[in-house]
């Protein structure tokens, strides 16, 4: 049967191009043999479920253990109703063991004890009756909240000392977040009466993204089965755009080979991968949509806003930084520090922040286009100045991140321009105090440097010209825009203070300075 690239649910090696999942879980077998309880956390769509399902099957097939993966996600709606949560969770577990285990290894029935002890009672009864040591992987643990999460953690802790004869020999909690965040979800560490909400765990670890060699190996499976080749440059570009994020790696390939280049005799090039990147960003499938939803969370905004603004992470709690890393929104770069996780996310983040502003834009006639559809840069500048003077002030109030509100409104305007047949890319990084924007429209490329002038700071003109020089050199351009948003207090209205002037950069490039 022909296999395909999977972007929905766990991978099945019989149906999907798949890398060996347990290779991404070093030393887990040792933890199980040592009767350890542990935590596996990683962002969504990174292969946690695939890996643990595969590991459970391998353990069971070895004849040494009865191993199964179950979920507690059905208990998520019941934050405080422990009774209903336990009943639904046990029903879900019953279906899982019937689906994954042979009849002789299943419990006869999950024991029904009093509310608040049903899960521990079921695991205890099954462990005592099982002909093999029991290993249980509990998925979606961080879907639970408050009293229900607190009850589940306490039940697991209470049974831990009786393992392996009267409780699972080894148990793993699997979710998006590390164990420290369970304290918040359960209502705080005081309610748990312990410094750690799961202090019986031996280790917390995560599943990393694919290396470039992994991407090459995954795509090579498609080549082996269909003959369709991914060029070396295409593979390298796919890795650059995704930084090995598994869902993105699969999504790029799936859209490319199934929709853009379905002819297996045609090789996949860098141009194809770049084109599909734009399709994914515009379409914003479930994975990317859920990413956008998180941007409104205060803990995430506290980190993402200064990154996009190019400012520093002042007074941000370390737990919030780690939380954003755990969510897969950011990664640590040895040169730049904390950065957005990959170039695709880097485009998605500001686009989504500008969503409300884009929806709020008034009708704008594309006066920047000539009769033959060419972009006229002077007409575009005039159109932006007119738009900003008339609509800038009210639109600033629609931006979800106050510190970068001017950037968001400008990007909303530029999205309207790009939607006519162009593209918009952005570069930003913590501590740079700037955002770079590149608008491409057919043969025309406009590079812009965005700066904000705040109270008690000098005019950013000089620094902005120096920074724009570097950006223009990288794009092989001789002209560009420097946009300075004056956010100092007690300034005249936007309509009165928006002006333009010509400047020459230190490298002799012609710069249009917009003071807005």
Short mmCIF file of C-alpha atoms in Angstrom, two decimals:
data_model
loop_
_atom_site.label_atom_id
_atom_site.label_comp_id
_atom_site.label_asym_id
_atom_site.label_seq_id
_atom_site.Cartn_x
_atom_site.Cartn_y
_atom_site.Cartn_z
CA UNK A 1 0.00 0.00 0.00
CA UNK A 2 1.27 3.45 -0.88
CA UNK A 3 2.36 5.46 2.17
CA UNK A 4 2.02 9.20 2.67
CA UNK A 5 3.26 12.10 4.81
CA UNK A 6 1.08 12.34 7.90
CA UNK A 7 -0.11 15.58 9.51
CA UNK A 8 -3.04 14.26 11.56
CA UNK A 9 -2.63 12.12 14.67
CA UNK A 10 -0.04 9.45 15.49
CA UNK A 11 2.04 7.98 12.70
CA UNK A 12 1.58 4.37 11.64
CA UNK A 13 4.70 3.02 9.88
CA UNK A 14 2.49 0.80 7.69
CA UNK A 15 0.67 3.86 6.34
CA UNK A 16 2.96 6.83 6.87
CA UNK A 17 6.53 7.83 6.16
CA UNK A 18 7.94 7.56 9.67
CA UNK A 19 11.28 7.72 11.42
CA UNK A 20 11.96 5.10 14.12
CA UNK A 21 10.07 6.73 17.02
CA UNK A 22 11.85 5.05 19.92
CA UNK A 23 15.21 6.31 18.64
CA UNK A 24 14.07 9.70 19.94
CA UNK A 25 13.61 8.30 23.46
CA UNK A 26 17.08 7.41 24.73
CA UNK A 27 17.32 5.62 28.10
CA UNK A 28 13.55 5.25 28.55
CA UNK A 29 13.83 1.45 28.62
CA UNK A 30 16.32 1.76 31.47
CA UNK A 31 13.89 3.93 33.46
CA UNK A 32 11.17 1.32 32.98
CA UNK A 33 13.45 -1.54 34.04
CA UNK A 34 14.36 0.47 37.16
CA UNK A 35 10.68 0.86 38.14
CA UNK A 36 10.81 4.61 37.56
CA UNK A 37 8.00 7.11 37.17
CA UNK A 38 8.85 9.94 34.77
CA UNK A 39 7.50 12.86 32.74
CA UNK A 40 7.69 13.31 28.97
CA UNK A 41 6.80 16.79 27.77
CA UNK A 42 7.03 18.36 24.33
CA UNK A 43 5.00 20.70 22.11
CA UNK A 44 2.06 19.40 20.12
CA UNK A 45 2.72 17.55 16.89
CA UNK A 46 6.29 16.58 17.78
CA UNK A 47 5.75 12.82 17.92
CA UNK A 48 5.18 12.15 21.62
CA UNK A 49 2.11 9.97 21.10
CA UNK A 50 3.62 8.13 18.13
CA UNK A 51 6.78 7.34 20.07
CA UNK A 52 5.04 6.17 23.24
CA UNK A 53 2.45 4.07 21.41
CA UNK A 54 5.29 2.38 19.55
CA UNK A 55 7.26 1.86 22.75
CA UNK A 56 4.25 0.34 24.51
CA UNK A 57 3.76 -2.11 21.65
CA UNK A 58 7.45 -3.07 21.72
CA UNK A 59 7.39 -3.65 25.48
CA UNK A 60 4.30 -5.83 25.24
CA UNK A 61 5.63 -7.80 22.27
CA UNK A 62 8.86 -8.46 24.19
CA UNK A 63 6.90 -10.63 26.63
CA UNK A 64 8.47 -8.85 29.62
CA UNK A 65 5.74 -6.28 30.29
CA UNK A 66 2.10 -5.43 29.76
CA UNK A 67 2.37 -1.89 28.45
CA UNK A 68 -0.34 0.45 27.25
CA UNK A 69 -0.86 4.09 26.49
CA UNK A 70 -4.03 5.70 27.80
CA UNK A 71 -5.35 9.26 27.94
CA UNK A 72 -7.05 11.44 30.53
CA UNK A 73 -8.17 14.10 28.04
CA UNK A 74 -11.86 13.16 28.42
CA UNK A 75 -11.63 14.40 32.01
CA UNK A 76 -10.71 17.92 30.90
CA UNK A 77 -14.25 19.41 31.01
CA UNK A 78 -14.60 18.52 34.70
CA UNK A 79 -12.31 20.85 36.61
CA UNK A 80 -13.94 20.11 39.97
CA UNK A 81 -16.25 17.14 39.32
CA UNK A 82 -13.89 14.30 40.24
CA UNK A 83 -16.60 11.65 40.08
CA UNK A 84 -17.59 12.35 36.46
CA UNK A 85 -14.01 12.82 35.38
CA UNK A 86 -12.95 9.46 36.82
CA UNK A 87 -15.86 7.60 35.23
CA UNK A 88 -15.16 9.05 31.76
CA UNK A 89 -11.41 8.47 32.09
CA UNK A 90 -11.89 4.82 33.04
CA UNK A 91 -14.27 4.29 30.11
CA UNK A 92 -11.62 5.76 27.83
CA UNK A 93 -8.96 3.50 29.36
CA UNK A 94 -11.15 0.45 28.82
CA UNK A 95 -11.41 1.25 25.11
CA UNK A 96 -7.64 1.77 24.87
CA UNK A 97 -6.70 -1.56 26.45
CA UNK A 98 -9.20 -3.35 24.22
CA UNK A 99 -7.69 -1.69 21.17
CA UNK A 100 -4.02 -2.23 21.99
CA UNK A 101 -3.69 -5.33 24.16
CA UNK A 102 -4.46 -9.01 23.47
CA UNK A 103 -7.39 -10.35 25.45
CA UNK A 104 -5.28 -12.33 27.89
CA UNK A 105 -3.42 -9.18 29.02
CA UNK A 106 -6.47 -6.99 29.56
CA UNK A 107 -8.04 -6.41 33.00
CA UNK A 108 -11.32 -8.25 33.38
CA UNK A 109 -12.90 -4.92 34.24
CA UNK A 110 -11.65 -1.74 35.81
CA UNK A 111 -12.49 -1.83 39.48
CA UNK A 112 -15.08 0.71 40.58
CA UNK A 113 -14.22 2.17 43.97
CA UNK A 114 -15.39 5.30 45.74
CA UNK A 115 -15.04 8.64 44.00
CA UNK A 116 -11.55 10.09 44.42
CA UNK A 117 -9.88 6.69 44.26
CA UNK A 118 -11.18 5.04 41.10
CA UNK A 119 -8.02 5.43 39.03
CA UNK A 120 -5.66 4.17 41.73
CA UNK A 121 -8.09 1.35 42.51
CA UNK A 122 -8.22 0.29 38.86
CA UNK A 123 -4.44 0.39 38.44
CA UNK A 124 -3.91 -1.48 41.71
CA UNK A 125 -6.36 -4.26 40.83
CA UNK A 126 -4.93 -4.65 37.34
CA UNK A 127 -1.33 -4.76 38.62
CA UNK A 128 -2.17 -7.54 41.10
CA UNK A 129 -3.98 -9.63 38.51
CA UNK A 130 -1.55 -9.11 35.64
CA UNK A 131 0.76 -11.97 34.70
CA UNK A 132 3.45 -9.41 33.80
CA UNK A 133 4.65 -6.15 35.36
CA UNK A 134 2.39 -3.32 34.26
CA UNK A 135 3.66 -0.21 32.44
CA UNK A 136 1.25 2.68 31.85
CA UNK A 137 1.80 5.83 29.80
CA UNK A 138 -0.80 8.52 30.62
CA UNK A 139 -1.23 11.00 27.78
CA UNK A 140 -2.71 14.53 27.86
CA UNK A 141 -2.13 14.85 31.61
CA UNK A 142 -1.99 18.63 31.38
CA UNK A 143 -5.48 18.74 29.88
CA UNK A 144 -6.70 18.30 33.46
CA UNK A 145 -7.21 21.26 35.77
CA UNK A 146 -7.74 22.13 39.41
CA UNK A 147 -9.43 19.49 41.65
CA UNK A 148 -9.41 16.76 39.01
CA UNK A 149 -5.69 17.14 38.29
CA UNK A 150 -4.96 17.32 42.00
CA UNK A 151 -6.90 14.10 42.62
CA UNK A 152 -5.18 12.21 39.79
CA UNK A 153 -1.70 13.21 40.96
CA UNK A 154 -2.49 12.22 44.54
CA UNK A 155 -3.86 8.85 43.47
CA UNK A 156 -0.71 8.10 41.49
CA UNK A 157 1.48 9.15 44.40
CA UNK A 158 -0.50 7.06 46.86
CA UNK A 159 -0.01 3.87 44.86
CA UNK A 160 3.65 4.45 44.03
CA UNK A 161 5.14 2.74 47.14
CA UNK A 162 3.27 -0.53 46.37
CA UNK A 163 4.75 -0.98 42.88
CA UNK A 164 5.38 -3.30 41.05
CA UNK A 165 3.07 -5.94 42.58
CA UNK A 166 0.14 -3.69 43.48
CA UNK A 167 0.71 -0.72 41.19
CA UNK A 168 2.32 -0.16 37.77
CA UNK A 169 6.04 -0.90 37.78
CA UNK A 170 6.65 2.18 35.65
CA UNK A 171 4.42 5.09 34.74
CA UNK A 172 4.86 8.16 32.57
CA UNK A 173 2.91 11.41 32.46
CA UNK A 174 2.87 12.82 28.94
CA UNK A 175 1.88 16.35 27.96
CA UNK A 176 2.88 19.74 26.65
CA UNK A 177 4.34 21.08 29.87
CA UNK A 178 6.87 19.96 32.40
CA UNK A 179 5.75 18.99 35.87
CA UNK A 180 6.41 22.42 37.41
CA UNK A 181 3.38 23.84 35.57
CA UNK A 182 1.04 21.28 37.15
CA UNK A 183 1.23 23.42 40.29
CA UNK A 184 -0.45 26.26 38.46
CA UNK A 185 -3.03 24.04 36.77
CA UNK A 186 -4.00 22.39 40.05
CA UNK A 187 -4.48 25.67 41.86
CA UNK A 188 -1.04 26.22 43.35
CA UNK A 189 1.60 24.30 45.24
CA UNK A 190 -0.01 24.96 48.62
CA UNK A 191 -2.91 22.69 47.70
CA UNK A 192 -0.49 19.90 46.85
CA UNK A 193 1.33 20.16 50.19
CA UNK A 194 4.64 19.43 48.48
CA UNK A 195 7.41 21.33 46.73
CA UNK A 196 6.73 19.30 43.59
CA UNK A 197 3.34 18.24 42.24
CA UNK A 198 4.77 14.90 41.12
CA UNK A 199 7.68 14.34 43.46
CA UNK A 200 7.86 10.62 42.71
CA UNK A 201 9.18 11.26 39.20
CA UNK A 202 12.78 10.35 38.52
CA UNK A 203 13.27 12.42 35.40
CA UNK A 204 11.61 14.91 33.06
CA UNK A 205 12.67 14.89 29.45
CA UNK A 206 11.47 16.00 26.05
CA UNK A 207 11.47 14.91 22.44
CA UNK A 208 13.59 17.14 20.27
CA UNK A 209 12.96 18.26 16.71
CA UNK A 210 14.36 16.43 13.70
CA UNK A 211 17.95 17.05 12.69
CA UNK A 212 18.59 17.82 9.02
CA UNK A 213 19.70 14.22 8.55
CA UNK A 214 16.31 13.09 9.90
CA UNK A 215 14.49 15.28 7.38
CA UNK A 216 16.63 13.82 4.62
CA UNK A 217 15.90 10.26 5.82
CA UNK A 218 12.14 10.93 6.01
CA UNK A 219 11.97 12.45 2.54
CA UNK A 220 14.14 9.64 1.19
CA UNK A 221 11.37 7.18 2.06
CA UNK A 222 9.08 8.97 -0.39
CA UNK A 223 11.82 8.91 -3.03
CA UNK A 224 12.38 5.16 -2.51
CA UNK A 225 8.68 4.38 -2.94
CA UNK A 226 7.76 6.79 -5.74
CA UNK A 227 11.00 7.77 -7.44
CA UNK A 228 10.33 11.47 -6.81
CA UNK A 229 13.50 13.22 -5.70
CA UNK A 230 13.94 16.05 -3.23
CA UNK A 231 17.03 18.02 -4.24
CA UNK A 232 19.69 18.59 -1.59
CA UNK A 233 18.90 22.31 -1.60
CA UNK A 234 15.17 21.60 -1.15
CA UNK A 235 15.86 19.39 1.87
CA UNK A 236 18.18 22.00 3.38
CA UNK A 237 15.59 24.73 2.82
CA UNK A 238 12.82 22.61 4.37
CA UNK A 239 14.99 22.12 7.43
CA UNK A 240 15.81 25.83 7.62
CA UNK A 241 12.15 26.86 7.41
CA UNK A 242 11.00 24.32 10.01
CA UNK A 243 14.12 23.86 12.15
CA UNK A 244 13.05 20.21 12.20
CA UNK A 245 9.60 20.75 13.76
CA UNK A 246 8.03 17.37 12.83
CA UNK A 247 4.55 18.58 11.86
CA UNK A 248 5.96 21.33 9.65
CA UNK A 249 8.45 18.92 8.04
CA UNK A 250 5.60 16.60 7.10
CA UNK A 251 3.22 19.39 6.11
CA UNK A 252 5.70 20.95 3.69
CA UNK A 253 6.32 17.59 2.01
CA UNK A 254 2.66 16.53 1.95
CA UNK A 255 1.44 19.73 0.29
CA UNK A 256 4.33 19.65 -2.16
CA UNK A 257 4.07 16.06 -3.41
CA UNK A 258 0.27 15.76 -3.27
CA UNK A 259 -0.87 19.16 -4.51
CA UNK A 260 1.91 21.29 -5.98
CA UNK A 261 4.05 18.63 -7.70
CA UNK A 262 1.98 15.43 -7.95
CA UNK A 263 3.99 14.16 -10.93
CA UNK A 264 6.59 11.79 -9.40
CA UNK A 265 8.96 12.32 -12.33
CA UNK A 266 9.36 15.99 -11.43
CA UNK A 267 11.96 16.69 -8.73
CA UNK A 268 11.14 18.84 -5.70
CA UNK A 269 13.17 22.05 -5.66
CA UNK A 270 13.78 24.89 -3.23
CA UNK A 271 11.30 26.99 -5.18
CA UNK A 272 8.57 24.42 -4.55
CA UNK A 273 9.30 24.33 -0.82
CA UNK A 274 9.23 28.13 -0.63
CA UNK A 275 5.93 28.25 -2.51
CA UNK A 276 4.36 25.70 -0.18
CA UNK A 277 5.60 27.65 2.84
CA UNK A 278 3.53 30.61 1.66
CA UNK A 279 0.51 28.32 1.15
CA UNK A 280 0.75 26.93 4.68
CA UNK A 281 1.11 30.39 6.22
CA UNK A 282 -1.88 31.71 4.27
CA UNK A 283 -4.05 28.65 4.95
CA UNK A 284 -3.07 28.34 8.60
CA UNK A 285 -4.01 24.72 9.27
CA UNK A 286 -4.98 23.45 12.72
CA UNK A 287 -1.42 23.24 14.04
CA UNK A 288 -0.61 26.82 13.05
CA UNK A 289 -4.03 28.05 14.17
CA UNK A 290 -3.54 26.60 17.66
CA UNK A 291 -0.14 28.27 17.76
CA UNK A 292 -1.79 31.62 17.10
CA UNK A 293 -4.33 31.13 19.88
CA UNK A 294 -1.57 30.89 22.47
CA UNK A 295 -0.22 34.34 21.62
CA UNK A 296 -2.99 35.91 23.71
CA UNK A 297 -1.94 34.13 26.88
CA UNK A 298 -0.34 36.65 29.30
CA UNK A 299 2.62 34.38 30.07
CA UNK A 300 3.36 34.05 26.37
CA UNK A 301 2.79 37.72 25.57
CA UNK A 302 5.32 38.65 28.27
CA UNK A 303 8.01 36.88 26.22
CA UNK A 304 6.85 37.24 22.60
CA UNK A 305 6.13 40.98 22.71
CA UNK A 306 9.70 42.06 23.56
CA UNK A 307 11.10 39.59 21.00
CA UNK A 308 8.99 41.07 18.21
CA UNK A 309 9.77 44.60 19.44
CA UNK A 310 13.48 43.82 19.63
CA UNK A 311 13.64 44.92 23.25
CA UNK A 312 15.06 43.03 26.24
CA UNK A 313 13.34 40.51 28.51
CA UNK A 314 13.15 42.61 31.63
CA UNK A 315 11.38 41.27 34.72
CA UNK A 316 10.09 38.18 32.90
CA UNK A 317 9.93 35.21 35.31
CA UNK A 318 12.19 32.30 34.30
CA UNK A 319 9.17 29.97 34.44
CA UNK A 320 7.44 32.04 31.74
CA UNK A 321 10.49 31.80 29.50
CA UNK A 322 10.66 28.05 30.05
CA UNK A 323 6.92 27.81 29.41
CA UNK A 324 7.32 29.41 25.97
CA UNK A 325 10.19 27.03 25.23
CA UNK A 326 8.06 24.06 26.33
CA UNK A 327 5.22 25.22 24.06
CA UNK A 328 7.62 25.12 21.12
CA UNK A 329 7.11 28.81 20.31
CA UNK A 330 10.74 29.74 20.95
CA UNK A 331 14.15 28.14 21.01
CA UNK A 332 17.55 29.13 22.33
CA UNK A 333 20.03 30.22 19.68
CA UNK A 334 23.71 30.28 20.63
CA UNK A 335 24.20 33.57 18.73
CA UNK A 336 20.94 35.45 19.29
CA UNK A 337 19.64 34.07 22.58
CA UNK A 338 15.90 33.48 22.73
CA UNK A 339 14.31 33.47 19.24
CA UNK A 340 11.06 32.39 17.60
CA UNK A 341 11.30 28.65 17.00
CA UNK A 342 11.57 28.69 13.20
CA UNK A 343 11.12 30.99 10.19
CA UNK A 344 7.57 29.77 9.52
CA UNK A 345 6.48 30.59 13.08
CA UNK A 346 8.36 33.89 12.74
CA UNK A 347 6.00 34.82 9.91
CA UNK A 348 2.90 33.43 11.62
CA UNK A 349 3.38 35.38 14.87
CA UNK A 350 3.24 38.98 13.55
CA UNK A 351 0.64 38.06 10.94
CA UNK A 352 -1.69 36.82 13.65
CA UNK A 353 -0.99 39.78 15.89
CA UNK A 354 -2.08 41.97 12.98
CA UNK A 355 -5.27 39.96 12.35
CA UNK A 356 -7.65 42.36 14.12
CA UNK A 357 -6.03 45.38 12.51
CA UNK A 358 -6.28 43.72 9.09
CA UNK A 359 -9.97 43.01 9.69
CA UNK A 360 -10.48 46.62 10.83
CA UNK A 361 -8.88 48.22 7.78
CA UNK A 362 -11.12 50.46 5.73
CA UNK A 363 -11.46 49.94 2.00
CA UNK A 364 -8.20 51.02 0.38
CA UNK A 365 -7.92 51.54 -3.35
CA UNK A 366 -4.61 50.11 -4.72
CA UNK A 367 -3.37 53.44 -6.00
CA UNK A 368 0.17 52.09 -5.74
CA UNK A 369 -0.27 49.95 -8.85
CA UNK A 370 0.32 51.21 -12.37
CA UNK A 371 -1.91 50.26 -15.29
CA UNK A 372 0.26 47.23 -16.09
CA UNK A 373 0.20 46.03 -12.46
CA UNK A 374 3.67 47.25 -11.48
CA UNK A 375 4.21 48.55 -7.95
CA UNK A 376 4.98 52.27 -7.87
CA UNK A 377 7.04 52.85 -4.71
CA UNK A 378 6.30 56.59 -4.49
CA UNK A 379 2.57 55.98 -4.87
CA UNK A 380 2.79 53.29 -2.19
CA UNK A 381 4.53 55.73 0.16
CA UNK A 382 1.88 58.39 -0.51
CA UNK A 383 -0.89 55.84 0.09
CA UNK A 384 0.62 54.76 3.39
CA UNK A 385 1.09 58.33 4.63
CA UNK A 386 -2.53 59.14 3.78
CA UNK A 387 -3.73 55.94 5.44
CA UNK A 388 -1.63 56.50 8.57
CA UNK A 389 -2.71 60.11 9.02
CA UNK A 390 -6.37 59.20 8.72
CA UNK A 391 -6.60 55.77 10.37
CA UNK A 392 -3.41 55.22 12.39
CA UNK A 393 -4.65 56.52 15.72
CA UNK A 394 -7.88 54.46 15.98
CA UNK A 395 -6.21 51.31 14.60
CA UNK A 396 -3.48 51.43 17.25
CA UNK A 397 -6.16 50.61 19.82
CA UNK A 398 -6.96 47.31 18.04
CA UNK A 399 -3.44 45.90 18.45
CA UNK A 400 -3.21 43.14 21.12
CA UNK A 401 0.42 43.95 22.00
CA UNK A 402 0.66 47.61 23.03
CA UNK A 403 4.45 47.88 22.75
CA UNK A 404 4.43 46.96 19.06
CA UNK A 405 1.06 48.46 18.11
CA UNK A 406 2.54 50.72 15.38
CA UNK A 407 4.38 47.77 13.82
CA UNK A 408 1.17 45.75 13.78
CA UNK A 409 -0.84 48.48 12.05
CA UNK A 410 1.86 49.00 9.41
CA UNK A 411 2.00 45.26 8.79
CA UNK A 412 -1.79 45.19 8.40
CA UNK A 413 -1.52 47.83 5.68
CA UNK A 414 1.33 45.99 3.95
CA UNK A 415 -0.61 42.72 4.04
CA UNK A 416 -3.31 44.47 2.03
CA UNK A 417 -0.64 45.43 -0.49
CA UNK A 418 0.97 41.98 -0.60
CA UNK A 419 -2.34 40.19 -1.04
CA UNK A 420 -2.52 41.57 -4.56
CA UNK A 421 0.32 39.31 -5.67
CA UNK A 422 3.31 39.94 -3.43
CA UNK A 423 4.91 38.59 -0.28
CA UNK A 424 5.88 40.00 3.09
CA UNK A 425 8.72 38.74 5.29
CA UNK A 426 9.93 40.01 8.62
CA UNK A 427 13.10 39.74 10.65
CA UNK A 428 13.27 40.59 14.34
CA UNK A 429 15.23 39.46 17.36
CA UNK A 430 15.51 40.23 21.04
CA UNK A 431 17.82 43.08 21.96
CA UNK A 432 18.04 44.55 18.43
CA UNK A 433 15.47 47.34 19.04
CA UNK A 434 14.15 46.99 15.51
CA UNK A 435 12.05 45.01 13.06
CA UNK A 436 13.00 44.56 9.40
CA UNK A 437 10.29 44.11 6.78
CA UNK A 438 10.76 43.12 3.17
CA UNK A 439 7.87 43.67 0.73
CA UNK A 440 8.25 41.91 -2.61
CA UNK A 441 5.81 42.62 -5.40
CA UNK A 442 6.77 41.03 -8.69
CA UNK A 443 10.04 42.72 -9.74
CA UNK A 444 9.96 45.37 -6.98
CA UNK A 445 11.51 44.86 -3.53
CA UNK A 446 11.19 47.38 -0.71
CA UNK A 447 13.16 46.93 2.50
CA UNK A 448 12.04 48.75 5.63
CA UNK A 449 13.53 49.25 9.06
CA UNK A 450 11.04 49.95 11.86
CA UNK A 451 12.12 51.87 14.96
CA UNK A 452 10.22 53.27 17.94
CA UNK A 453 11.19 56.54 19.63
CA UNK A 454 10.24 56.39 23.30
CA UNK A 455 10.50 58.80 26.22
CA UNK A 456 13.98 59.52 27.58
CA UNK A 457 15.62 57.97 24.51
CA UNK A 458 17.58 59.73 21.73
CA UNK A 459 16.30 60.08 18.20
CA UNK A 460 16.84 56.62 16.64
CA UNK A 461 17.66 58.07 13.20
CA UNK A 462 21.42 57.51 13.33
CA UNK A 463 21.22 53.95 14.66
CA UNK A 464 18.35 53.16 12.30
CA UNK A 465 20.34 54.24 9.23
CA UNK A 466 23.28 52.08 10.31
CA UNK A 467 21.05 49.05 10.89
CA UNK A 468 19.17 49.56 7.64
CA UNK A 469 22.48 49.65 5.78
CA UNK A 470 23.22 46.09 6.87
CA UNK A 471 19.74 44.90 5.93
CA UNK A 472 19.92 46.50 2.48
CA UNK A 473 23.37 45.04 1.84
CA UNK A 474 22.05 41.57 2.62
CA UNK A 475 19.26 42.09 0.07
CA UNK A 476 21.58 43.73 -2.50
CA UNK A 477 19.47 46.91 -2.48
CA UNK A 478 20.58 50.55 -2.71
CA UNK A 479 17.42 52.18 -1.34
CA UNK A 480 15.05 51.59 1.56
CA UNK A 481 12.63 53.03 4.10
CA UNK A 482 13.37 53.88 7.71
CA UNK A 483 10.06 54.19 9.59
CA UNK A 484 10.34 55.88 13.01
CA UNK A 485 7.23 55.67 15.16
CA UNK A 486 7.27 58.54 17.66
CA UNK A 487 5.70 57.10 20.80
CA UNK A 488 6.92 59.79 23.18
CA UNK A 489 4.31 61.34 25.42
CA UNK A 490 2.73 64.74 24.74
CA UNK A 491 3.23 64.55 20.97
CA UNK A 492 0.89 66.21 18.44
CA UNK A 493 -1.77 64.02 16.79
CA UNK A 494 -0.53 61.47 14.27
CA UNK A 495 -2.00 63.43 11.36
CA UNK A 496 0.16 66.43 12.31
CA UNK A 497 3.45 64.70 13.11
CA UNK A 498 3.63 62.27 10.18
CA UNK A 499 6.29 63.50 7.74
CA UNK A 500 8.94 62.22 5.34
CA UNK A 501 12.51 63.29 4.63
CA UNK A 502 15.40 62.06 2.52
CA UNK A 503 18.61 60.77 4.08
CA UNK A 504 21.87 59.17 3.03
CA UNK A 505 23.03 56.14 5.01
CA UNK A 506 26.65 55.73 6.19
CA UNK A 507 27.23 53.45 3.17
CA UNK A 508 25.81 56.04 0.77
CA UNK A 509 22.42 54.44 0.22
CA UNK A 510 19.35 56.58 -0.45
CA UNK A 511 16.88 56.28 2.41
CA UNK A 512 13.34 57.58 2.76
CA UNK A 513 12.77 58.42 6.42
CA UNK A 514 9.14 58.26 7.54
CA UNK A 515 8.40 59.87 10.89
CA UNK A 516 5.00 58.64 12.02
#
